Short mmCIF file of N, CA and C in Angstrom, two decimals:
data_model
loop_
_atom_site.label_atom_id
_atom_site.label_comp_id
_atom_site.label_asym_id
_atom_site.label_seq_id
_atom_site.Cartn_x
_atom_site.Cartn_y
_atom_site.Cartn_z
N UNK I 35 32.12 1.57 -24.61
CA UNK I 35 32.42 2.13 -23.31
C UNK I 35 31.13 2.23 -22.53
N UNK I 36 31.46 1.70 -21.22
CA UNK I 36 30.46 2.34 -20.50
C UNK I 36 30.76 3.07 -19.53
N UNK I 37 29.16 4.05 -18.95
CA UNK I 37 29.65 4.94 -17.66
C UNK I 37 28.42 4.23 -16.82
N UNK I 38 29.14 4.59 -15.45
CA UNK I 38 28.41 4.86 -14.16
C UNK I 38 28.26 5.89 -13.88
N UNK I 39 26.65 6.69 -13.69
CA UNK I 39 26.44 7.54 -12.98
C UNK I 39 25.90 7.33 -11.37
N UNK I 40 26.35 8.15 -10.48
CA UNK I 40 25.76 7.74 -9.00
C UNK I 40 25.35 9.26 -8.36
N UNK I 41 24.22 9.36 -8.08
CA UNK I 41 23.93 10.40 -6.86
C UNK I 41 24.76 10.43 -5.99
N UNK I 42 24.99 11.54 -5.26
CA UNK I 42 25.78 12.08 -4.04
C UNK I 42 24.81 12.09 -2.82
N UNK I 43 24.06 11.11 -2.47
CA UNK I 43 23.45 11.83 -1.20
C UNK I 43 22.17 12.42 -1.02
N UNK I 44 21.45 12.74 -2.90
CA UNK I 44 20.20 13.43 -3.18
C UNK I 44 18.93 12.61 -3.84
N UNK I 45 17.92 12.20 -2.54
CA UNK I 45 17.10 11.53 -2.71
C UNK I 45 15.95 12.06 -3.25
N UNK I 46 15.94 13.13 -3.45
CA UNK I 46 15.16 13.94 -4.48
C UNK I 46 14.27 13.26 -5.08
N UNK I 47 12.97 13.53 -5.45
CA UNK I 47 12.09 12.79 -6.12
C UNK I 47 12.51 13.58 -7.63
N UNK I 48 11.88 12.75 -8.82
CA UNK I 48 12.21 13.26 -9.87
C UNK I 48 11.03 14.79 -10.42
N UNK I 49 11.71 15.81 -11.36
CA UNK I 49 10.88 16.88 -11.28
C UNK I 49 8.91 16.33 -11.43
N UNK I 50 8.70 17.35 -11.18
CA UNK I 50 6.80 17.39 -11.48
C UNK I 50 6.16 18.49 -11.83
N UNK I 51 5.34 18.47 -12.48
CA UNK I 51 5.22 20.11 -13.39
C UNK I 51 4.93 20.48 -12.03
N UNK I 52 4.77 21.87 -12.00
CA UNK I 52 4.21 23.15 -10.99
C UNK I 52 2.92 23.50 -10.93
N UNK I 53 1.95 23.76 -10.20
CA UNK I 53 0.71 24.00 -9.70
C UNK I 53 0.92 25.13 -9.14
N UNK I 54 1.56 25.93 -8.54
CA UNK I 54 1.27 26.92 -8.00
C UNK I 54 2.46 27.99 -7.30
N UNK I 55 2.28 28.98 -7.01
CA UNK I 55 3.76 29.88 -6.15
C UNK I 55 3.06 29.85 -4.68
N UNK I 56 4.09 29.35 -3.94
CA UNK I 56 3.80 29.57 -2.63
C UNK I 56 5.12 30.89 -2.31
N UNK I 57 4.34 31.55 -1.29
CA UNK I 57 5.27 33.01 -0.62
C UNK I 57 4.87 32.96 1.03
N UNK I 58 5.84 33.12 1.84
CA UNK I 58 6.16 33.36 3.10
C UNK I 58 4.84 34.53 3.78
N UNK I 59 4.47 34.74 4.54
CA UNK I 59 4.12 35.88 4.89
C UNK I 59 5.05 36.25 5.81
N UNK I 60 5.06 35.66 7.37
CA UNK I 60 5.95 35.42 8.36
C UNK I 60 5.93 34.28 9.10
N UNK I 61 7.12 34.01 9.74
CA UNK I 61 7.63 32.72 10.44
C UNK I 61 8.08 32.04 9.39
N UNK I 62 7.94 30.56 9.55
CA UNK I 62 8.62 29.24 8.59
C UNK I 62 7.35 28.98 7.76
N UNK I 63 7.72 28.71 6.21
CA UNK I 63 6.52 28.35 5.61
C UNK I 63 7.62 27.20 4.80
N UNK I 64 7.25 25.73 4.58
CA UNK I 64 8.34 25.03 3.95
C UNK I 64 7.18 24.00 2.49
N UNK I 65 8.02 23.78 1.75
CA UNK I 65 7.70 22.63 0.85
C UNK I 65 8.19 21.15 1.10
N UNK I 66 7.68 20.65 0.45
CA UNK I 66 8.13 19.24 0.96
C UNK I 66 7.65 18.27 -0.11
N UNK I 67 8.23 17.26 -0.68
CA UNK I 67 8.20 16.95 -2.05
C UNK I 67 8.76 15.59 -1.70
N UNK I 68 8.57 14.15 -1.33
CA UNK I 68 9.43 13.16 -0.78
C UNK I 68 9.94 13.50 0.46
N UNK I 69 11.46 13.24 0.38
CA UNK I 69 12.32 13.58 1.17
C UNK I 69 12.76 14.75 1.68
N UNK I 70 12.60 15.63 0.49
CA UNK I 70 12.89 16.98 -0.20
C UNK I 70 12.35 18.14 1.24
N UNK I 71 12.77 18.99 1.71
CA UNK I 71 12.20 19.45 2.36
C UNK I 71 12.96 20.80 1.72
N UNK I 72 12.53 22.10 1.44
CA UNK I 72 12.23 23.43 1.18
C UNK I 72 11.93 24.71 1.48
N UNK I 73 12.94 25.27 2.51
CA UNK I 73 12.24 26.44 3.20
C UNK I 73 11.84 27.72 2.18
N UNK I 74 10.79 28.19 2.32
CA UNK I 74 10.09 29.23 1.38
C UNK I 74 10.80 30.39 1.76
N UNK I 75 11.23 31.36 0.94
CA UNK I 75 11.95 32.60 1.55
C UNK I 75 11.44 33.61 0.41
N UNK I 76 11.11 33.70 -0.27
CA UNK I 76 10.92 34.75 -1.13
C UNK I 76 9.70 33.86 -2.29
N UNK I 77 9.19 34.10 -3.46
CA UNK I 77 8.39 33.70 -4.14
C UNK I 77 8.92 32.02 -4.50
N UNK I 78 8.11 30.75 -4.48
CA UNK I 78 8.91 29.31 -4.74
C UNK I 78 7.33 28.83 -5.52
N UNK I 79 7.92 28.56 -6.66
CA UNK I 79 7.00 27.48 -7.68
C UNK I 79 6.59 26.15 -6.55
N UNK I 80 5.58 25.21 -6.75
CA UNK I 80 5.23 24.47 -6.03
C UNK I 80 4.81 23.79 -6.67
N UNK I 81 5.61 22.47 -6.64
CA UNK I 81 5.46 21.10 -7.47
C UNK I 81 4.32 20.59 -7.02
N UNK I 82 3.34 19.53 -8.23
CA UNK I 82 2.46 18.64 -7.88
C UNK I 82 2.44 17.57 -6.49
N UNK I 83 1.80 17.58 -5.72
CA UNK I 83 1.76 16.31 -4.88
C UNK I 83 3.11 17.21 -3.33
N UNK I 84 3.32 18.13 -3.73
CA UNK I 84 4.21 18.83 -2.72
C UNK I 84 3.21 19.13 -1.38
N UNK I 85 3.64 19.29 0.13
CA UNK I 85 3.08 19.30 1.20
C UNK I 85 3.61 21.09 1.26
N UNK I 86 2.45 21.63 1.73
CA UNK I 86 3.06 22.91 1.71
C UNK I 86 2.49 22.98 3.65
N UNK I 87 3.34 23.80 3.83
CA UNK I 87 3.32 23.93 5.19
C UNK I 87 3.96 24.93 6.03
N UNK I 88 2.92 25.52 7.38
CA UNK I 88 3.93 26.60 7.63
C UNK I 88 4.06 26.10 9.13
N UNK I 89 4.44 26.67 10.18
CA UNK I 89 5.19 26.25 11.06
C UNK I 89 4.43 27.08 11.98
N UNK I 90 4.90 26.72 13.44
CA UNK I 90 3.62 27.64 14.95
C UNK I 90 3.78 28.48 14.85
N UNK I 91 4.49 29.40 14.08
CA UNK I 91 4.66 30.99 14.18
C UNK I 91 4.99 31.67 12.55
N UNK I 92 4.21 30.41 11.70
CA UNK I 92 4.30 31.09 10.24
C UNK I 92 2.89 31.14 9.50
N UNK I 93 2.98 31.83 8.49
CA UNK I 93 1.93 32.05 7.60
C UNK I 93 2.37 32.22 6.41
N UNK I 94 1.27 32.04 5.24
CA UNK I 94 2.00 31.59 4.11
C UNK I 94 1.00 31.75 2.91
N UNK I 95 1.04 31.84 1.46
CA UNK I 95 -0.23 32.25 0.97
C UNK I 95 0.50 31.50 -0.41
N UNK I 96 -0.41 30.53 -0.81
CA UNK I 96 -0.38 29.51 -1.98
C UNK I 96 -1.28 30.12 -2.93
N UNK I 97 -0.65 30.52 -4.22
CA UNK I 97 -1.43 31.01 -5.22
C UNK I 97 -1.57 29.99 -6.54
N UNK I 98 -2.76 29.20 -6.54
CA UNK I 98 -2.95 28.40 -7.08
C UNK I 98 -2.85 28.82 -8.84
N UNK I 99 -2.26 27.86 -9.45
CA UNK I 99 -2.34 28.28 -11.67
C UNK I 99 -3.97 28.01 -11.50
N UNK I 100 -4.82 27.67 -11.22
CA UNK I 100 -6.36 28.05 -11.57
C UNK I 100 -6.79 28.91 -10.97
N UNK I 101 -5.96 30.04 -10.38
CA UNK I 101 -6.20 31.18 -9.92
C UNK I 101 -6.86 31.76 -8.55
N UNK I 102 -7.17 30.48 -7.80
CA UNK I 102 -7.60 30.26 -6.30
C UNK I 102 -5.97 31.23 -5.31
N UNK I 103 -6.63 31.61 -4.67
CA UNK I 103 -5.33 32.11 -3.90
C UNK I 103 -5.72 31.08 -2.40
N UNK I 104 -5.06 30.54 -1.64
CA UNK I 104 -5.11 30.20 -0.23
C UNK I 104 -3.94 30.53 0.34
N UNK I 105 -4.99 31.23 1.87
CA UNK I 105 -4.19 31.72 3.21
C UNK I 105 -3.99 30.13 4.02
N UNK I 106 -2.53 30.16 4.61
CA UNK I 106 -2.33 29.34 5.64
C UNK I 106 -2.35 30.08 6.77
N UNK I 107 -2.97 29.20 7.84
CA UNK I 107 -2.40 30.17 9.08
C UNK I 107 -1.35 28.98 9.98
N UNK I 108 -0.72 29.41 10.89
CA UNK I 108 -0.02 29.05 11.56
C UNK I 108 -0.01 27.37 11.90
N UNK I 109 0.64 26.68 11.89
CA UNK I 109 0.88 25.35 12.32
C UNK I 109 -0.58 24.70 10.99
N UNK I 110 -0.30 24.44 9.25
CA UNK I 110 -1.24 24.30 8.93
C UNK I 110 -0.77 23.76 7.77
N UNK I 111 -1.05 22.15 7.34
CA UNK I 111 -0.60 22.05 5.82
C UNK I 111 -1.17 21.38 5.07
N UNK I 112 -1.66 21.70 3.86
CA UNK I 112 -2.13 20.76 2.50
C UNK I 112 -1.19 20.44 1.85
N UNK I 113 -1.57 19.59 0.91
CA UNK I 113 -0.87 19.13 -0.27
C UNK I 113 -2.00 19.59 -1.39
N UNK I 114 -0.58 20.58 -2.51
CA UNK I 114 -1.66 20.76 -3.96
C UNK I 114 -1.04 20.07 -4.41
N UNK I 115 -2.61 20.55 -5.47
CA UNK I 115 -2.27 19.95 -6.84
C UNK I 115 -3.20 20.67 -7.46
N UNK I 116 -3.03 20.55 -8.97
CA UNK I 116 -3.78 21.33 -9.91
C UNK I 116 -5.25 21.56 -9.55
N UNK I 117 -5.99 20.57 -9.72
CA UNK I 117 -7.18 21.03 -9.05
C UNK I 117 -7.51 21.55 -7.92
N UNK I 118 -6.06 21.53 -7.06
CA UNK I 118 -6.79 22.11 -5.45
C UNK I 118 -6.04 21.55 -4.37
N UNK I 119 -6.59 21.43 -3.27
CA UNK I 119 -5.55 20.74 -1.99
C UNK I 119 -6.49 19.67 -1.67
N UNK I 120 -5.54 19.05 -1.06
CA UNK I 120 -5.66 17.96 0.33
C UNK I 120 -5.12 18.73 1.41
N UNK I 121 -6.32 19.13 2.14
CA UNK I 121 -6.20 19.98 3.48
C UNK I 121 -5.59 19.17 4.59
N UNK I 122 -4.72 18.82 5.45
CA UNK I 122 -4.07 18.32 6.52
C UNK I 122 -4.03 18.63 7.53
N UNK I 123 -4.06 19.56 7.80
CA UNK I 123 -3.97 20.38 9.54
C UNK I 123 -4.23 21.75 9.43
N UNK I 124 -4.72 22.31 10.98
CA UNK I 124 -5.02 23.78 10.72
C UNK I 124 -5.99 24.19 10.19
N UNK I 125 -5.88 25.54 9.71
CA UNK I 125 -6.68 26.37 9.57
C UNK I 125 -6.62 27.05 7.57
N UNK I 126 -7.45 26.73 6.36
CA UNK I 126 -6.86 27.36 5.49
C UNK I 126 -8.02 28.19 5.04
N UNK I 127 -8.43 29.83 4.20
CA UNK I 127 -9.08 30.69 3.73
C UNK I 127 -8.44 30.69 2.19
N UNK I 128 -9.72 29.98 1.36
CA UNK I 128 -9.31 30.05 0.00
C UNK I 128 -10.24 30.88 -0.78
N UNK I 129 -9.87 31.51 -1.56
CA UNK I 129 -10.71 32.72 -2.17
C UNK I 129 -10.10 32.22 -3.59
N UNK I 130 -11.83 31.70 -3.80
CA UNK I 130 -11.44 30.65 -5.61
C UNK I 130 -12.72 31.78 -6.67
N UNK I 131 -12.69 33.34 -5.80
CA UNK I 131 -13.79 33.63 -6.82
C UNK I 131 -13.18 34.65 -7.66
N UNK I 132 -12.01 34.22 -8.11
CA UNK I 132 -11.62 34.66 -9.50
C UNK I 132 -10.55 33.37 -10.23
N UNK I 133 -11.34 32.11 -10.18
CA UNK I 133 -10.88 30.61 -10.22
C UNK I 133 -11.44 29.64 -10.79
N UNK I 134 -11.25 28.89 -11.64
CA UNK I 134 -12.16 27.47 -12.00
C UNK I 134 -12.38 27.22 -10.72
N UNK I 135 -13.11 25.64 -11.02
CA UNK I 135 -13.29 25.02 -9.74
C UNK I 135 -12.19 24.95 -8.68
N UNK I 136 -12.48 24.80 -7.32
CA UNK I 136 -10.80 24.69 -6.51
C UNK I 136 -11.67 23.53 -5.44
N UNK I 137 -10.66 22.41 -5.30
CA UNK I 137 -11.62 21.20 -4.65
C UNK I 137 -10.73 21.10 -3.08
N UNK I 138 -11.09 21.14 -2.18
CA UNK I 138 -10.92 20.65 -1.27
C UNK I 138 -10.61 19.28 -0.69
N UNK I 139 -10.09 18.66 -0.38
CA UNK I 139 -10.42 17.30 0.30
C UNK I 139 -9.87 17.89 2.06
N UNK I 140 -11.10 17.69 2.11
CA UNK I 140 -10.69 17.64 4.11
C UNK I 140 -10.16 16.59 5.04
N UNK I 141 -10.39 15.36 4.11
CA UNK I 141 -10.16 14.17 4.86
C UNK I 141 -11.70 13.57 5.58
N UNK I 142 -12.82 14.19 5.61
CA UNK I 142 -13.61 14.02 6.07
C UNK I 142 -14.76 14.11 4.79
N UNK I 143 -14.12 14.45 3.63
CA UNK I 143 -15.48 15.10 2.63
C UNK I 143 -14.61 16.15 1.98
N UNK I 144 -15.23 16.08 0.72
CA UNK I 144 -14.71 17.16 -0.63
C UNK I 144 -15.71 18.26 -0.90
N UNK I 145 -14.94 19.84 -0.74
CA UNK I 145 -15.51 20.79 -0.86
C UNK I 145 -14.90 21.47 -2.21
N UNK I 146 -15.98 22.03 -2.84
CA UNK I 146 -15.47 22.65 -3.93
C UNK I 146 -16.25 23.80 -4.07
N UNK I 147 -15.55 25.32 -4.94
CA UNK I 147 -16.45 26.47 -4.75
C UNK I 147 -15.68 27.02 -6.24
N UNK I 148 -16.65 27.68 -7.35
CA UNK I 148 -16.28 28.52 -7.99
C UNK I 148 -16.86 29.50 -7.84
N UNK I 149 -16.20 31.00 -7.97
CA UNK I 149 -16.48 32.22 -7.44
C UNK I 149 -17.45 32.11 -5.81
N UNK I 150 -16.19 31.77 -5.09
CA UNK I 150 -16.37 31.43 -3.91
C UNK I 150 -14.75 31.91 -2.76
N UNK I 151 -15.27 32.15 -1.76
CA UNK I 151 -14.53 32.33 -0.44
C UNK I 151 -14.72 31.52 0.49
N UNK I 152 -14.06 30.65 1.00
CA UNK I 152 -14.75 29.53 2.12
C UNK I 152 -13.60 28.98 3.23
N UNK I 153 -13.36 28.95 4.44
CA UNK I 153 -12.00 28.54 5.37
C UNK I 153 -12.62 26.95 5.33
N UNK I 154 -11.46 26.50 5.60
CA UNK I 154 -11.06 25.30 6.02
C UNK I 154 -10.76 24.91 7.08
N UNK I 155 -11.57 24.52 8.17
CA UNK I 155 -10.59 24.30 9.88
C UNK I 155 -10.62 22.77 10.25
N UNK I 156 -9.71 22.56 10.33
CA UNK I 156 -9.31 20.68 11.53
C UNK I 156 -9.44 20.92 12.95
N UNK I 157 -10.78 20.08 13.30
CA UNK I 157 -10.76 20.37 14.54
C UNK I 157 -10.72 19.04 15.42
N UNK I 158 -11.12 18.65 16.50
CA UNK I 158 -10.99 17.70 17.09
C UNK I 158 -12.07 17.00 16.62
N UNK I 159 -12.00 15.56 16.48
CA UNK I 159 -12.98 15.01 15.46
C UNK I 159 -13.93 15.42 14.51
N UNK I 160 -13.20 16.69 13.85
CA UNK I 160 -14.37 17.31 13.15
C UNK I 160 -13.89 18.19 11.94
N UNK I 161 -13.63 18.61 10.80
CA UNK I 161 -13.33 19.73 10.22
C UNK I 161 -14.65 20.71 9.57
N UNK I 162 -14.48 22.15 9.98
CA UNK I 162 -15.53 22.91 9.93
C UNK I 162 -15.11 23.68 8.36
N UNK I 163 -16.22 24.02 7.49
CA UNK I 163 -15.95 24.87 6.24
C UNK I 163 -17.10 25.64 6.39
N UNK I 164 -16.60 27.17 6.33
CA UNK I 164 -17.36 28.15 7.04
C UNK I 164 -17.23 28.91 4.99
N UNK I 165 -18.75 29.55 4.44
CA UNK I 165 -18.46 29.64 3.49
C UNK I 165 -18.44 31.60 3.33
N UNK I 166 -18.04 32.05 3.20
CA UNK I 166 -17.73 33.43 3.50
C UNK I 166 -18.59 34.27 2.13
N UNK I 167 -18.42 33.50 0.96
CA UNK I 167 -18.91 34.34 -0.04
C UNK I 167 -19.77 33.40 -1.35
N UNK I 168 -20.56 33.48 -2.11
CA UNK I 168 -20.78 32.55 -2.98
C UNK I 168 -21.58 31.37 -2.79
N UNK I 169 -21.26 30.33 -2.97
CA UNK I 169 -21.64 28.94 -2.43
C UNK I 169 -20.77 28.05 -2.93
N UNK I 170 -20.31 26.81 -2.35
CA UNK I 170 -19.74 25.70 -1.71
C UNK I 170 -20.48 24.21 -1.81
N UNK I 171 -20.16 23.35 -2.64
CA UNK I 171 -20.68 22.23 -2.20
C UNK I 171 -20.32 21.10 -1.45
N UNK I 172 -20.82 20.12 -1.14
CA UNK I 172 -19.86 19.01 -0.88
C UNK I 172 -20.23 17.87 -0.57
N UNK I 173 -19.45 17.03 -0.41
CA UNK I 173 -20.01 15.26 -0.57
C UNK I 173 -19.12 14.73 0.34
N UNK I 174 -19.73 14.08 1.14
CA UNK I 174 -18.63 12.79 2.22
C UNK I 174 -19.79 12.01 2.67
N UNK I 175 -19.32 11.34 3.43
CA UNK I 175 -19.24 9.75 3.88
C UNK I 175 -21.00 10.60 4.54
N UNK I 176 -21.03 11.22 5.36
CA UNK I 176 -22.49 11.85 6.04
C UNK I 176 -23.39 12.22 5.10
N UNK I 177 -23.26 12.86 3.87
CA UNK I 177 -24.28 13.36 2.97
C UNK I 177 -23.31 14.84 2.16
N UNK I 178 -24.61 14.94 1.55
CA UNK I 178 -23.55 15.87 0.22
C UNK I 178 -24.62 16.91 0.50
N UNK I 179 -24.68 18.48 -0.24
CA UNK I 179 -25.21 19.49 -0.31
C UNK I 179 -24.57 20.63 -0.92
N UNK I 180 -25.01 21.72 -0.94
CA UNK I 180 -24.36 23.19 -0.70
C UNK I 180 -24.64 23.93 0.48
N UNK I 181 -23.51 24.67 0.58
CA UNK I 181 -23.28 25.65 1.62
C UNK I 181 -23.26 26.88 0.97
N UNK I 182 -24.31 27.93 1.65
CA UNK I 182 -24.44 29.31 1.27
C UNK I 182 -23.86 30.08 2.34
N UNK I 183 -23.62 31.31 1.59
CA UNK I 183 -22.62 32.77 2.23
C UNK I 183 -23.31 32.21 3.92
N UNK I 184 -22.21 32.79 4.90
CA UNK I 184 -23.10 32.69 6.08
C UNK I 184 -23.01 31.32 6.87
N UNK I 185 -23.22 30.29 6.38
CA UNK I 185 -23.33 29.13 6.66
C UNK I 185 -21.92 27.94 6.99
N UNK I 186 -22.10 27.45 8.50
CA UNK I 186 -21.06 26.29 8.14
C UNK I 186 -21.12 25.30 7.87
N UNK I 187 -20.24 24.64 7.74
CA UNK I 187 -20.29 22.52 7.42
C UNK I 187 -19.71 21.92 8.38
N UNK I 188 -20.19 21.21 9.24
CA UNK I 188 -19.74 20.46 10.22
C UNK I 188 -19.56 19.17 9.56
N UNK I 189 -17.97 18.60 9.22
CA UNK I 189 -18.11 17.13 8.79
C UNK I 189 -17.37 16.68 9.81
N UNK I 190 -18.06 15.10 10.31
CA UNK I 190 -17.65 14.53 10.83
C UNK I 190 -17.67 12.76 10.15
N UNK I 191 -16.73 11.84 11.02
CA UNK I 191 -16.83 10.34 10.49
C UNK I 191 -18.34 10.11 9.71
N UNK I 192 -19.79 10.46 10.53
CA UNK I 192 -20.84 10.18 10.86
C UNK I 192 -21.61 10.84 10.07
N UNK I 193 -21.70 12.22 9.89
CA UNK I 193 -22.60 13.21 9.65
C UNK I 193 -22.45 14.47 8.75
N UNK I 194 -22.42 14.98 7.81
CA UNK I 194 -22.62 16.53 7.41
C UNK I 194 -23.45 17.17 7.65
N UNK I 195 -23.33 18.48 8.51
CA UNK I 195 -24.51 19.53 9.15
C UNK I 195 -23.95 20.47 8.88
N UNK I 196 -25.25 21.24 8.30
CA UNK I 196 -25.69 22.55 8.20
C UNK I 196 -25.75 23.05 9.10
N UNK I 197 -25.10 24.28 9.54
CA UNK I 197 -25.15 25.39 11.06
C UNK I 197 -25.23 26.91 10.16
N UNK I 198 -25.94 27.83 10.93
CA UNK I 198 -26.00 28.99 10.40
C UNK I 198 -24.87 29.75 11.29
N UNK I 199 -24.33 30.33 10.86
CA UNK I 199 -23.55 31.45 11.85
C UNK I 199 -24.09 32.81 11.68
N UNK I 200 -23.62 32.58 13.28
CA UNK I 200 -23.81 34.67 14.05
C UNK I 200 -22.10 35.35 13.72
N UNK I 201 -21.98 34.63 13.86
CA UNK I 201 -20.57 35.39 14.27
C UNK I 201 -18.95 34.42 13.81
N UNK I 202 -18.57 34.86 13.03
CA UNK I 202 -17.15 33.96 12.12
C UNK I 202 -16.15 34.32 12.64
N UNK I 203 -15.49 33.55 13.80
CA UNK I 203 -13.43 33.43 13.62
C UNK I 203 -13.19 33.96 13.16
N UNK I 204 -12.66 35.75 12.57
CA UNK I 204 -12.02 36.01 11.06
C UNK I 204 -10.76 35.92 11.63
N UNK I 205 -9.95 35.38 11.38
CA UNK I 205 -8.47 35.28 11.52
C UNK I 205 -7.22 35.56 10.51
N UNK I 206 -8.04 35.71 9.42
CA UNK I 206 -7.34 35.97 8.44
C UNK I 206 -6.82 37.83 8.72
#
């Protein structure tokens, strides 16, 4: 004998272990996995390679299994994964200093911080990593270094620069 089995309609990618709990703060915070799209409403496990994302009037806080916690703010999304995100849009504050390593990819250059606090911003040709606590390193296409407490990273196509700051965005 044989059978046919057929899906109904569910293009679902097949499962992937979990990396992390994402939770709502307020507004829309969604997952996204393929096709799969996921509105967050209460505590949601968060599959490998998943787009986490919150919406113009949401916020959202990804608590990484290597123990990194990251703030989203509004209109802002990475993709994790075990080691960390692929930052996409927006604005993210990751506090990895009770964390193995937690790696960044900005799209512009890879930041990584243990026992570290550091935001993440996409800006117009540019993403800024402002390091709040600890130190931060990083490597792209402009040059590699560390970033100390205090200090930002200007990466661009072209360049990585060192800027000191007076005064930090806290938005969190």
């Amino acid at each position: 004998a044989s059978f046919l089995v057929t899906a109904c309609g569910d293009d679902a990618p097949p499962p992937a272990p979990t990396v992390a709990t994402a939770e709502v703060i307020r507004g829309e915070l969604t997952l996204t996995r393929g096709e799969r799209v996921t509105p967050v409403h209460g505590p949601e496990r968060v599959e490998q390679e998943s787009v986490v994302a919150t919406g113009a009037d949401g916020r959202g806080v990804l608590r990484m299994d290597s123990g990194a916690f990251v703030l989203f703010d509004r209109d802002s999304a990475a993709v994790a994964r075990l080691d960390g995100l692929t930052a996409q849009r927006g604005r993210l504050w990751v506090d990895a200093s009770n964390a193995e390593e937690t790696a960044v990819d900005t799209g512009r250059g890879v930041v990584r911080g243990v026992e570290a606090t550091f935001a993440v911003e996409h800006g117009e040709g540019q993403v800024r990593v402002y390091c709040g606590r600890g130190e931060v390193t990083y490597q792209s296409d402009g040059g590699e270094g560390r970033l100390a407490q205090g200090e930002t990273l200007v990466l661009t196509d072209a360049e990585a620069r060192v800027e000191a700051v007076e005064l930090w965005d806290d938005w969190t």
